[in-house]
Coordinates of C-alpha atoms and ligand atoms in Angstrom, one line a residue:
X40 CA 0.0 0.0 0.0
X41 CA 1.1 3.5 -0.3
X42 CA 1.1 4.2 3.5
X43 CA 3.7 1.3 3.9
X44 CA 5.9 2.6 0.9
X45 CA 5.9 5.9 2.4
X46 CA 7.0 4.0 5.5
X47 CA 9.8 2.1 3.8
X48 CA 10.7 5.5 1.6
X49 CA 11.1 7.4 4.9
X50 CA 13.2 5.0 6.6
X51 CA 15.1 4.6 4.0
X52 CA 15.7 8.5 3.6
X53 CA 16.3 8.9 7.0
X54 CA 18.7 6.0 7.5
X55 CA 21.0 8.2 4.2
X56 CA 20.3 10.8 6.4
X57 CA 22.3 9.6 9.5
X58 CA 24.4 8.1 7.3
X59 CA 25.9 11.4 5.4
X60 CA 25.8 12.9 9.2
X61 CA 27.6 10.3 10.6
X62 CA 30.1 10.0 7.7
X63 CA 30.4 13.6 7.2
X64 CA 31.6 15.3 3.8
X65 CA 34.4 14.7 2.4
X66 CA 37.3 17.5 3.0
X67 CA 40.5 18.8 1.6
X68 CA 43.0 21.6 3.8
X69 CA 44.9 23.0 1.3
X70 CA 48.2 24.6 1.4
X71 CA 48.5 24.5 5.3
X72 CA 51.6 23.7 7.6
X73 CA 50.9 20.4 8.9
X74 CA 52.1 20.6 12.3
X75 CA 52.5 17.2 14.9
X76 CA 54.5 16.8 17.7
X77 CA 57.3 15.6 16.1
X78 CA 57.7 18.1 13.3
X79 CA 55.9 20.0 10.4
X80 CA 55.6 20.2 6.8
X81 CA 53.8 22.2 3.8
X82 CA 51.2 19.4 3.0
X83 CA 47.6 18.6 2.1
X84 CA 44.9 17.0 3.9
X85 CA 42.4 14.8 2.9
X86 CA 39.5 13.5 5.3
X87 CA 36.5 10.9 4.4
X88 CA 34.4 8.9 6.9
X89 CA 35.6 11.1 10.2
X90 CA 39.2 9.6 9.3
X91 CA 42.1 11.4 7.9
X92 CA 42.8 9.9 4.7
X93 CA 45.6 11.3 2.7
X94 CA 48.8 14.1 4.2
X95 CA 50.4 14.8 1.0
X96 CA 51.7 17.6 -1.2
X97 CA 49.4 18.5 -4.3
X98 CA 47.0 16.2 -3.2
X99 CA 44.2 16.3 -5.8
X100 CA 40.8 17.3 -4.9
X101 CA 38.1 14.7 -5.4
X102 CA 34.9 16.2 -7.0
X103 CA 32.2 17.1 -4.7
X104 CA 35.1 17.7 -1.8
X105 CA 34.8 20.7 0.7
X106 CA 37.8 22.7 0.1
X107 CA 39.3 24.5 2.7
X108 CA 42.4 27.1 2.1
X109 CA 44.7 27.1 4.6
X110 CA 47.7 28.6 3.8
X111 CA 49.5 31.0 6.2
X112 CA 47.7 28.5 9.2
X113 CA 48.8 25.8 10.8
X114 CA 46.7 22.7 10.6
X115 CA 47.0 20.6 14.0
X116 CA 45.6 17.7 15.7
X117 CA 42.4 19.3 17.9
X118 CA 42.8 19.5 21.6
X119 CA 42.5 16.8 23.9
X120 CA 41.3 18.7 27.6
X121 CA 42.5 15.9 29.8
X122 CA 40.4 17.6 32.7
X123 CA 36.8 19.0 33.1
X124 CA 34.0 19.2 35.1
X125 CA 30.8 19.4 33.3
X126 CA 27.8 19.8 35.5
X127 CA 29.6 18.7 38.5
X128 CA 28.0 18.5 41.6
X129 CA 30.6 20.2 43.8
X130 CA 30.0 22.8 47.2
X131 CA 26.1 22.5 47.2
X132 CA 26.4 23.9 43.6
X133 CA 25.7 22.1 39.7
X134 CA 28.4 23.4 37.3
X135 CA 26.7 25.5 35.0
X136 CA 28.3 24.3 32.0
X137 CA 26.9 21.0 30.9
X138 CA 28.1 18.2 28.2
X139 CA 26.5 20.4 25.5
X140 CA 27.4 24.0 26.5
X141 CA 31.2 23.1 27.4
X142 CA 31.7 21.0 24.5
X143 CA 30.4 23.8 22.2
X144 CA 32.4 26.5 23.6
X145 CA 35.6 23.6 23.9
X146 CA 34.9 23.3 19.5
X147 CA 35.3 27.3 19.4
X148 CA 38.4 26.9 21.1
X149 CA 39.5 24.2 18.9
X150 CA 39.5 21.4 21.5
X151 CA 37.9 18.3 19.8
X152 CA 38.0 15.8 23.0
X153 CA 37.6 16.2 26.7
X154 CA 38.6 13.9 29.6
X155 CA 35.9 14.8 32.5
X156 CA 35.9 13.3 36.2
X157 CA 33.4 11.5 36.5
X158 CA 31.8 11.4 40.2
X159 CA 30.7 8.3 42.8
X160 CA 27.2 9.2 43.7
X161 CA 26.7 8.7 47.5
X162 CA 30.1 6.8 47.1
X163 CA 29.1 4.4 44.5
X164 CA 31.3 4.4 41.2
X165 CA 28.9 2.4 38.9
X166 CA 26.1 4.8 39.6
X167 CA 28.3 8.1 39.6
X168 CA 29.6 6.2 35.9
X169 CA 25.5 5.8 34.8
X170 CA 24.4 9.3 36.0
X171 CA 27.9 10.9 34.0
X172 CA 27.0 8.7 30.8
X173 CA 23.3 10.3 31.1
X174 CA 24.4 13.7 31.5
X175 CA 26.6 13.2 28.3
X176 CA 23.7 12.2 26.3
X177 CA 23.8 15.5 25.1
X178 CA 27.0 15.5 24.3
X179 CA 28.5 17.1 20.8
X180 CA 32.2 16.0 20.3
X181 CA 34.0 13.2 21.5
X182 CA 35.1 12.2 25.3
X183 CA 36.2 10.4 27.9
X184 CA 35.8 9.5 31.5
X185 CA 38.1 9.6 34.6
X186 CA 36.2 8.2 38.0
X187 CA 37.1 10.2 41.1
X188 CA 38.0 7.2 44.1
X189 CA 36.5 9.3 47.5
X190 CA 36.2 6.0 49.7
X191 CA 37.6 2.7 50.1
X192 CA 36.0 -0.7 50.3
X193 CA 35.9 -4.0 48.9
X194 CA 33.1 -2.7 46.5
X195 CA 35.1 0.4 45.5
X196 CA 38.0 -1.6 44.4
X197 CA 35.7 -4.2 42.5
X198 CA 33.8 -1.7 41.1
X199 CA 37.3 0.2 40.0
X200 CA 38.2 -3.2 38.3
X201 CA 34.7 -3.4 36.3
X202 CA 34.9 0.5 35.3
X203 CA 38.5 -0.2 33.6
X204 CA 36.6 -2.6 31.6
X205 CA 33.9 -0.1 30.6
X206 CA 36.9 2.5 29.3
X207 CA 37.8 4.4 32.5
X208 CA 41.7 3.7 32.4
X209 CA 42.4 6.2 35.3
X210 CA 41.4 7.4 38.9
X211 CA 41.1 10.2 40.8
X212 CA 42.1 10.5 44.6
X213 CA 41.6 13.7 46.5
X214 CA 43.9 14.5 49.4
X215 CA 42.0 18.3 50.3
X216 CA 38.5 18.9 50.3
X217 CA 38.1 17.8 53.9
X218 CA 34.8 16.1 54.9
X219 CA 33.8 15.6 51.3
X220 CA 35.8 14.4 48.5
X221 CA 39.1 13.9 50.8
X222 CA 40.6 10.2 51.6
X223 CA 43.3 9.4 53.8
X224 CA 46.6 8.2 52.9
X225 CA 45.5 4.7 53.9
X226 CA 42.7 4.8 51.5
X227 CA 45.0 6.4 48.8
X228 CA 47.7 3.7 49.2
X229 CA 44.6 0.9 48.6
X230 CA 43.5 3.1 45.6
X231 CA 47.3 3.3 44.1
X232 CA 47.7 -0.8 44.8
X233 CA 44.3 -1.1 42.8
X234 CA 45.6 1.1 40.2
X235 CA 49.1 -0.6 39.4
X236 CA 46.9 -4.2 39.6
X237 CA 44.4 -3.0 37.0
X238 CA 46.9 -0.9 34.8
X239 CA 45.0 2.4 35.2
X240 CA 47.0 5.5 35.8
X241 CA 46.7 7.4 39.8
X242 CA 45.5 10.8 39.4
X243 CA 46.1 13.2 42.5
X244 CA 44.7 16.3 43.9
X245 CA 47.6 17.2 46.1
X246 CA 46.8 19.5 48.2
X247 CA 47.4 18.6 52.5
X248 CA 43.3 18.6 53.6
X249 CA 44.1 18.6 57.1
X250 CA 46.1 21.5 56.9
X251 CA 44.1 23.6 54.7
X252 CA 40.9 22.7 57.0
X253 CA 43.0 24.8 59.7
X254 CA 44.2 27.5 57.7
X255 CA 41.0 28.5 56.7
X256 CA 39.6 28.4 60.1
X257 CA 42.5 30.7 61.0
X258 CA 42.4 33.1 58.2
X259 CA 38.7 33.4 58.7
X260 CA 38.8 34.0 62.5
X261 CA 41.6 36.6 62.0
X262 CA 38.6 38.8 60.2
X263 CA 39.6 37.9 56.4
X264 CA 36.5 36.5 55.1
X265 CA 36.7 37.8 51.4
X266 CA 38.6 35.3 48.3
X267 CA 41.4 36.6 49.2
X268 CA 41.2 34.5 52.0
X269 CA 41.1 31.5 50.2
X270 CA 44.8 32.5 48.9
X271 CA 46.3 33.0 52.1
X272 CA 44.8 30.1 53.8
X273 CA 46.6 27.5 51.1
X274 CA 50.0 28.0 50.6
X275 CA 52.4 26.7 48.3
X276 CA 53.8 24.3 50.7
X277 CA 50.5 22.5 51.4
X278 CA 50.6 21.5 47.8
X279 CA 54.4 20.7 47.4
X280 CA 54.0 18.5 50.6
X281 CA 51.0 16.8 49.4
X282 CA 52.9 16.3 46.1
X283 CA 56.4 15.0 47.9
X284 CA 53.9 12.4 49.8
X285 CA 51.8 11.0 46.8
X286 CA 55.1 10.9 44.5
X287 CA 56.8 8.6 47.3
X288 CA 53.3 6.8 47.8
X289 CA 53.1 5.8 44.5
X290 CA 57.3 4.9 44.2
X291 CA 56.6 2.4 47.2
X292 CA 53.8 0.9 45.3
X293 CA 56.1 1.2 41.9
X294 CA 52.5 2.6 39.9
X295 CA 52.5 5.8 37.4
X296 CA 51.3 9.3 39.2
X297 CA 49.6 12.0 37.3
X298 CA 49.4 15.1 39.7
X299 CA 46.3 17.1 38.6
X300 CA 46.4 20.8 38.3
X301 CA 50.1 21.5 39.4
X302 CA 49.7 25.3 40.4
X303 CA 52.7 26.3 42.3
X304 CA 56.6 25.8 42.3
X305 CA 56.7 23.8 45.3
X306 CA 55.0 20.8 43.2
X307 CA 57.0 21.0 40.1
X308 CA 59.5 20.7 42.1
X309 CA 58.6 17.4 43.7
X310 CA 57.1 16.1 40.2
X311 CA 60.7 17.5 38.9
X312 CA 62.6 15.5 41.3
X313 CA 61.0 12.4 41.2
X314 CA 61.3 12.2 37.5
X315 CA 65.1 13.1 37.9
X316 CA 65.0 9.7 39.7
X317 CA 63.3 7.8 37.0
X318 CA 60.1 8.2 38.4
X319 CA 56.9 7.7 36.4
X320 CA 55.3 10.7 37.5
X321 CA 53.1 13.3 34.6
X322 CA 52.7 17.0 36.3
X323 CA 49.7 18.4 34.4
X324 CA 49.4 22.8 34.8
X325 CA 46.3 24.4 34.2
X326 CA 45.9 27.3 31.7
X327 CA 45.1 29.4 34.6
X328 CA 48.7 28.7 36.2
X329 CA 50.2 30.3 33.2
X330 CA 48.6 33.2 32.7
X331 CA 47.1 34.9 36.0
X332 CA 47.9 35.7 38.9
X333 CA 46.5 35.7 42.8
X334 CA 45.7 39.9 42.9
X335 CA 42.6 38.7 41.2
X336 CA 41.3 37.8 44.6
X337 CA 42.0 40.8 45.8
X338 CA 40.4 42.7 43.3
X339 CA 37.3 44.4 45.3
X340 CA 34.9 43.6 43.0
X341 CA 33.6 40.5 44.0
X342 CA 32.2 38.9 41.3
X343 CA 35.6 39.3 40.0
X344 CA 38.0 37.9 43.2
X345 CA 35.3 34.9 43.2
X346 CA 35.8 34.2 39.8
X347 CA 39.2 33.1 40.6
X348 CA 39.1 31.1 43.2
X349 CA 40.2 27.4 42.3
X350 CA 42.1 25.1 44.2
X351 CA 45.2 24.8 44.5
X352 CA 44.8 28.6 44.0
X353 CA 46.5 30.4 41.3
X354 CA 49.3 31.6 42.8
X355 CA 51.6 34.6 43.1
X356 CA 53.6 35.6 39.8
X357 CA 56.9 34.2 40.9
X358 CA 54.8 30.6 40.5
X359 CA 53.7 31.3 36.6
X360 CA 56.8 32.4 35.4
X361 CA 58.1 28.7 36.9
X362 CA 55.3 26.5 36.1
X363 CA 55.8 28.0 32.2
X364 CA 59.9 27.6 31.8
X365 CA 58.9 23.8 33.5
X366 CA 56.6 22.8 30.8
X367 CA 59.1 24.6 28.0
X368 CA 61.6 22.4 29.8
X369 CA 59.8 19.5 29.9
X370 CA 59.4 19.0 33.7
X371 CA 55.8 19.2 32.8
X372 CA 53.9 17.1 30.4
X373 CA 50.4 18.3 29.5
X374 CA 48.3 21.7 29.8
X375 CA 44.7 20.8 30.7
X376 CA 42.0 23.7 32.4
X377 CA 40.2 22.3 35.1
X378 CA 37.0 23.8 33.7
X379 CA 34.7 23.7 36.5
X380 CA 32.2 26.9 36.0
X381 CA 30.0 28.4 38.4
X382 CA 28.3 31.9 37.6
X383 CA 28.6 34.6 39.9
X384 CA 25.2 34.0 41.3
X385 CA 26.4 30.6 42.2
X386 CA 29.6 32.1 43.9
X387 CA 28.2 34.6 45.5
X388 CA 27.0 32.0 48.0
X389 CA 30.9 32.7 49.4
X390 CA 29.8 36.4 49.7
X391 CA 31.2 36.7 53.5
X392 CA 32.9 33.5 53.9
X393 CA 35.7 32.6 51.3
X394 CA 35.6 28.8 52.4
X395 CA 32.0 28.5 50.7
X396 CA 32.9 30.0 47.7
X397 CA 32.2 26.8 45.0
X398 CA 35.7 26.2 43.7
X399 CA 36.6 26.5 40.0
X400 CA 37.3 28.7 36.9
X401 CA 36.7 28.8 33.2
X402 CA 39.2 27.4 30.2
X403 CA 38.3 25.1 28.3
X404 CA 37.4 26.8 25.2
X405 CA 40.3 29.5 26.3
X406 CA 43.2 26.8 26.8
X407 CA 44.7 26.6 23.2
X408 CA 44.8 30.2 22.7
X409 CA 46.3 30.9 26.2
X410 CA 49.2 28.6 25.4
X411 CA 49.9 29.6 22.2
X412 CA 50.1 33.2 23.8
X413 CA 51.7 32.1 26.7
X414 CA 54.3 30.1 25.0
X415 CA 54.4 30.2 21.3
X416 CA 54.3 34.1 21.2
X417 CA 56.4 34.4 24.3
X418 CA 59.3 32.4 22.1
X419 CA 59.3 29.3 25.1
X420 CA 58.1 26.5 22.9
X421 CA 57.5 25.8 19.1
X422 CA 54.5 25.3 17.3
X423 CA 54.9 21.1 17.2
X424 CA 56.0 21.5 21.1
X425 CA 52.6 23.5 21.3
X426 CA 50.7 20.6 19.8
X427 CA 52.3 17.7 22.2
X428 CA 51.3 19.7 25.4
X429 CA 48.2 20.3 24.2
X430 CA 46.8 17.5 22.1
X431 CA 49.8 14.7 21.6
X432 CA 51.1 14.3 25.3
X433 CA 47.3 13.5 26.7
X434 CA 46.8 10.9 24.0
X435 CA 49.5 9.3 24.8
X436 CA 49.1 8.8 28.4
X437 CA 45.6 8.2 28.3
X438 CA 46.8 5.2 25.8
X439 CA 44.9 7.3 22.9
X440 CA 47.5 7.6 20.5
X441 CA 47.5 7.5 17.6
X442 CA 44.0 7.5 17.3
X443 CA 44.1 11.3 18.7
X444 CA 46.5 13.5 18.8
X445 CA 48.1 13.4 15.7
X446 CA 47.0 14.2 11.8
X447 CA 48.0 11.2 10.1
X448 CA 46.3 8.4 7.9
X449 CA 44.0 6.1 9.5
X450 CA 43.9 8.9 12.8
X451 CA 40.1 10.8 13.7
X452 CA 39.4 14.1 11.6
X453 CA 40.0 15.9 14.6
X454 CA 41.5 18.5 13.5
X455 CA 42.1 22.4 13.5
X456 CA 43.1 25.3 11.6
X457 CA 45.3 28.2 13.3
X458 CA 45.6 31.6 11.7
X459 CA 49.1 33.0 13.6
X460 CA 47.6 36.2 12.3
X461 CA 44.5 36.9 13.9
X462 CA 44.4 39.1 16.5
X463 CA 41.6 38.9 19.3
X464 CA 40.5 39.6 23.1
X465 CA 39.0 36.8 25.1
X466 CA 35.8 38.4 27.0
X467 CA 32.7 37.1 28.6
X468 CA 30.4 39.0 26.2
X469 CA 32.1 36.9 23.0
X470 CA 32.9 33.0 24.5
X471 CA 30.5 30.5 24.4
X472 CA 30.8 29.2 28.0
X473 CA 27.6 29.6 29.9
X474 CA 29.4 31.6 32.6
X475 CA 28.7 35.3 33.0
X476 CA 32.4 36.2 34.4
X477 CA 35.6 35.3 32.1
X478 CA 38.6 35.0 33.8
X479 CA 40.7 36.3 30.9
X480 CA 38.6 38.6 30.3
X481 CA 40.3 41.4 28.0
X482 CA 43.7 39.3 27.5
X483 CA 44.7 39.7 24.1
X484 CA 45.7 36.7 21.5
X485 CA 47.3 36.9 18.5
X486 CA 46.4 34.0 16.6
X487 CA 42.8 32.4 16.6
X488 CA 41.6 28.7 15.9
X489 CA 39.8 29.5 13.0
X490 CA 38.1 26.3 12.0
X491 CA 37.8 23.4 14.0
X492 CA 36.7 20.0 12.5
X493 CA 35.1 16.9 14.5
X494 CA 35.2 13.5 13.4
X495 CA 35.6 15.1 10.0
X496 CA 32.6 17.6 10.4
X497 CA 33.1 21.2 10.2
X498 CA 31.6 22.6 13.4
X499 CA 33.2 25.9 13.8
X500 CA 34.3 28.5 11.2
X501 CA 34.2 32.1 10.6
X502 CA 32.7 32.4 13.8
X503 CA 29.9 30.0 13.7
X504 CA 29.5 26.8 15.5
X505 CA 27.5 24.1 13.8
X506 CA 26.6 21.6 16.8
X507 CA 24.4 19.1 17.5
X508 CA 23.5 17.9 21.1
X509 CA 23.5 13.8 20.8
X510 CA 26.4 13.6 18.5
X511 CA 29.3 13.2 20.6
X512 CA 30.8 9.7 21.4
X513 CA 31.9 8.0 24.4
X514 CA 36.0 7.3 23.7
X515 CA 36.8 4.0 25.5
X516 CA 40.6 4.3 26.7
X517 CA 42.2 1.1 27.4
X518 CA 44.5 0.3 30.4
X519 CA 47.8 -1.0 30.4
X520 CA 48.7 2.0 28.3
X521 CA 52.5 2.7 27.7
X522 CA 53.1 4.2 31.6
X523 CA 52.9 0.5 32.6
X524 CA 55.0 -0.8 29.7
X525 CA 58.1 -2.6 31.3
X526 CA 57.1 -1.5 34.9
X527 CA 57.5 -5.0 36.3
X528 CA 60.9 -5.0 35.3
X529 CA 61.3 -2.1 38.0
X530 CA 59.5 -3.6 41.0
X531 CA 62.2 -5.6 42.7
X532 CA 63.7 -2.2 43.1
X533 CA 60.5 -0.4 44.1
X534 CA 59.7 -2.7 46.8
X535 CA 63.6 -2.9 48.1
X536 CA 65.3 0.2 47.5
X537 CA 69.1 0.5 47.7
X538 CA 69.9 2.4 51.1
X539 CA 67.0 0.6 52.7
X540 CA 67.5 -2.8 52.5
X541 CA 70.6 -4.2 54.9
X542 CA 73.0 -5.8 52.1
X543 CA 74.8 -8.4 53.4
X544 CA 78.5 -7.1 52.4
X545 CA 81.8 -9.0 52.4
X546 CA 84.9 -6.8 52.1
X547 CA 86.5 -7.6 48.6
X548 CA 90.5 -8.9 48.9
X549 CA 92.1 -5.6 47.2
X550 CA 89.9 -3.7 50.2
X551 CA 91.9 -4.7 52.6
Ligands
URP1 O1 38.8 24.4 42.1 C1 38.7 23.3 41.5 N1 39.9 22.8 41.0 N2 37.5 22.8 41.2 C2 37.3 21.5 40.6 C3 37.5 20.4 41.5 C4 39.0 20.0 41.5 O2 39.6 20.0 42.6 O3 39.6 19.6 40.5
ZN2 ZN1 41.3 18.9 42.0
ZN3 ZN1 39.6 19.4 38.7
ZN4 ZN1 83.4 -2.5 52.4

């Protein structure tokens, strides 16, 4: 009958329909500076089926191809944000930026992937995973899960075992946030054993929680009850401490460390040292850390001083100028954002008590442009370094690679367009973040991502995002990734350390 043509006809059209989506066009980048981690060249692009095809000169143009003309731009693997907090229930507050409203303003800053932490709810990690996966369902680009550990039991470490096996390769321990997300160093040696048996990589919040529980009572009894008072109750030390203890925690257990959000000189210097001693250890900086300052939280306005409280804090100058010759350096890996956003009606809950204030700044569709300015422009790192500690370096760790993080045949169209050229200010009345404060706001960037692509879909160009809520995917990342590679060979000495052990020691003849 013709109902049950039109049935078949419309099923049919709509099943082409996802399909084109799905597939996307087919593109060609021509004329561009191909630019990966480990060098560039003058070359062409071709991308079909959300892959990248061809990266050759005079590459010739299929008919019906999109052709994009990028020369004078560098075209570079999109950025990988190896940590976010999208809607994050955190301080009696929901981040305001969900899976669709930070993913669209990550695409506008040219970061194609996100890593977020996933939360236990009521201490359970399968249902903190289901309640993360739902809130994604809106999701527009591609991304990932870490799981936050903020117990122990038998049923955490079982259920840590069943998560790696859903695509969660890494964990999160927290050692500040007292009476909430904190666990003790008991609970974080259980969670580092798990880790090392499961093959999933340790992530740390390093910051002492007993301490900083004191300091803020004492700062806040001594009359300062503004942001700046969450500054001066958190100083460096607390966090290089924390650091020394969960680098050494992690040596006696012979299991990779990733220290989250290294803001301060005192913990590149621990992650510094223990990778001078062969150490495992990844220090990941925030863009925040290279670019601001504390004064912000002493600014008076404030909507402005709460708009910069995170923790760690960002930190006095002296701090910046450290944590950016480290990562030119190589003490530290990766540049991630820690975009965790709550408007200024949702900080002003702090208004008169600092230690209320919900916790966390904006980045994520800021981070690429921030560290190109911070350390392209500045002369500190070249473009293909800019690339690994932005894009390269995360899919690597997260086992990733080369999948992500690199334009090459066979590897996701994820990929971006820079114009070196472009001048531009960052401001809360242009980004596309639901925030109504902007951190950065009125820095100025030369050089703009210009078009971002997404599994081989143009989503953002001349200023226009073209996004979809419901078409980002769930990246499963494996574990056993190439931290662990060879690590057995290196526990006989992790569990008995020269110096430690008494050596039996016979004086040899030409000794005496
Ligand atoms: O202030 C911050 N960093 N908020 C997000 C939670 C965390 O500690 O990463
Ligand atoms: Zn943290
Ligand atoms: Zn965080
Ligand atoms: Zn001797």
């Amino acid at each position: 009958t013709r109902s049950a043509f039109g049935t078949v006809l419309s099923s049919v059209l709509f099943l082409l329909a996802l399909f084109c989506y799905v597939e996307g066009e087919q593109i060609v980048i021509k004329g561009g500076t191909v630019t990966n981690a480990d060098g560039q060249l003058v070359a062409d692009v071709l991308i079909e089926n959300g892959k990248i095809a061809k990266v050759q000169k005079d590459l010739k143009v299929p008919p019906g191809a999109r052709l994009l003309d990028a020369s004078g731009q560098y075209v570079m693997p999109g950025g990988i944000d190896p940590h976010t907090h999208l809607e994050m229930p955190f301080m009696g507050q929901v981040a305001c930026d969900d899976f669709f409203s930070g993913q669209a303003a990550a695409l506008a800053g040219g970061t194609t992937m996100h890593i977020d932490f996933a939360l236990p709810t009521k201490g359970d990690l399968m249902q903190g995973f289901h309640d993360y996966q739902k809130k994604a369902a809106k999701a527009c680009m591609d991304y990932g899960f870490h799981m936050a550990v903020t117990s122990w039991s038998a049923k955490v470490a079982a259920d840590m075992a069943t998560l790696v096996k859903k695509g969660i390769n890494s964990f999160k321990f927290f050692l500040a946030y007292k009476g909430a997300l904190m666990v003790t160093d008991e609970e974080f040696l259980q969670g580092l054993q798990k880790c090392r048996e499961i093959g999933a990589i340790a992530q740390v919040h390093a910051e002492n929680g007993e301490a900083v529980a004191v300091g803020q009572k004492r700062i806040f009894e001594a009359g300062i009850t503004g942001p700046e008072g969450h500054a001066l109750s958190r100083p460096s030390f607390l966090e290089g401490e924390a650091t020394s203890r969960a680098v050494r925690l992690a040596r006696f257990v012979n299991t990779p460390l990733y220290v989250v959000h290294t803001m301060s000189i005192d913990a590149v210097e621990e992650v510094a040292r223990a990778r001078a001693r062969g150490q495992r250890v990844i220090g990941e900086p925030v863009a925040s850390a290279l670019s601001l300052n504390e004064t912000a939280m002493w600014n008076p306005d404030f909507k402005i001083a709460a708009a910069a409280v995170m923790s760690p804090p960002i930190r006095a100058a002296s701090h910046r100028v450290k944590i950016k010759e480290a990562l030119a350096g190589g003490l530290l890996q990766l540049v991630a954002t820690d975009h965790a956003v709550f408007n200024s009606t949702q900080k002003a809950v702090g208004k008169g008590d600092f230690r209320v204030i919900p916790n966390g700044v904006n980045g994520i569709e800021e981070r690429l442009h921030v560290v190109w300015e911070e350390m392209v422009n500045s002369g500190l790192i070249t473009p293909s370094d800019f690339v690994r500690i932005t894009s390269t370096a995360a899919a690597q760790i997260f086992n990733l690679y080369p999948r992500k993080g690199v334009i090459a045949p066979g590897s996701d169209a994820d990929v971006i367009l820079l114009d070196p050229k472009v001048e531009h200010h960052i401001s809360a009345a242009t980004h596309h973040s639901r925030i109504d404060t902007n951190v950065y706001e009125g820095k100025r960037i030369m050089g703009k991502v210009v078009v971002t692509i997404s599994r081989g879909r143009i989503v953002w160009e001349n200023g226009n995002l073209n996004v979809t809520p419901g078409t980002g995917r769930f990246v499963e990342m494996l574990p056993m990734g190439p931290l662990f590679e060879g690590l057995d060979i290196l526990d006989q000495e992790a569990m008995h350390p020269l110096g430690t052990t008494p050596v039996h020691h016979t004086h040899a003849k030409d000794e005496l």
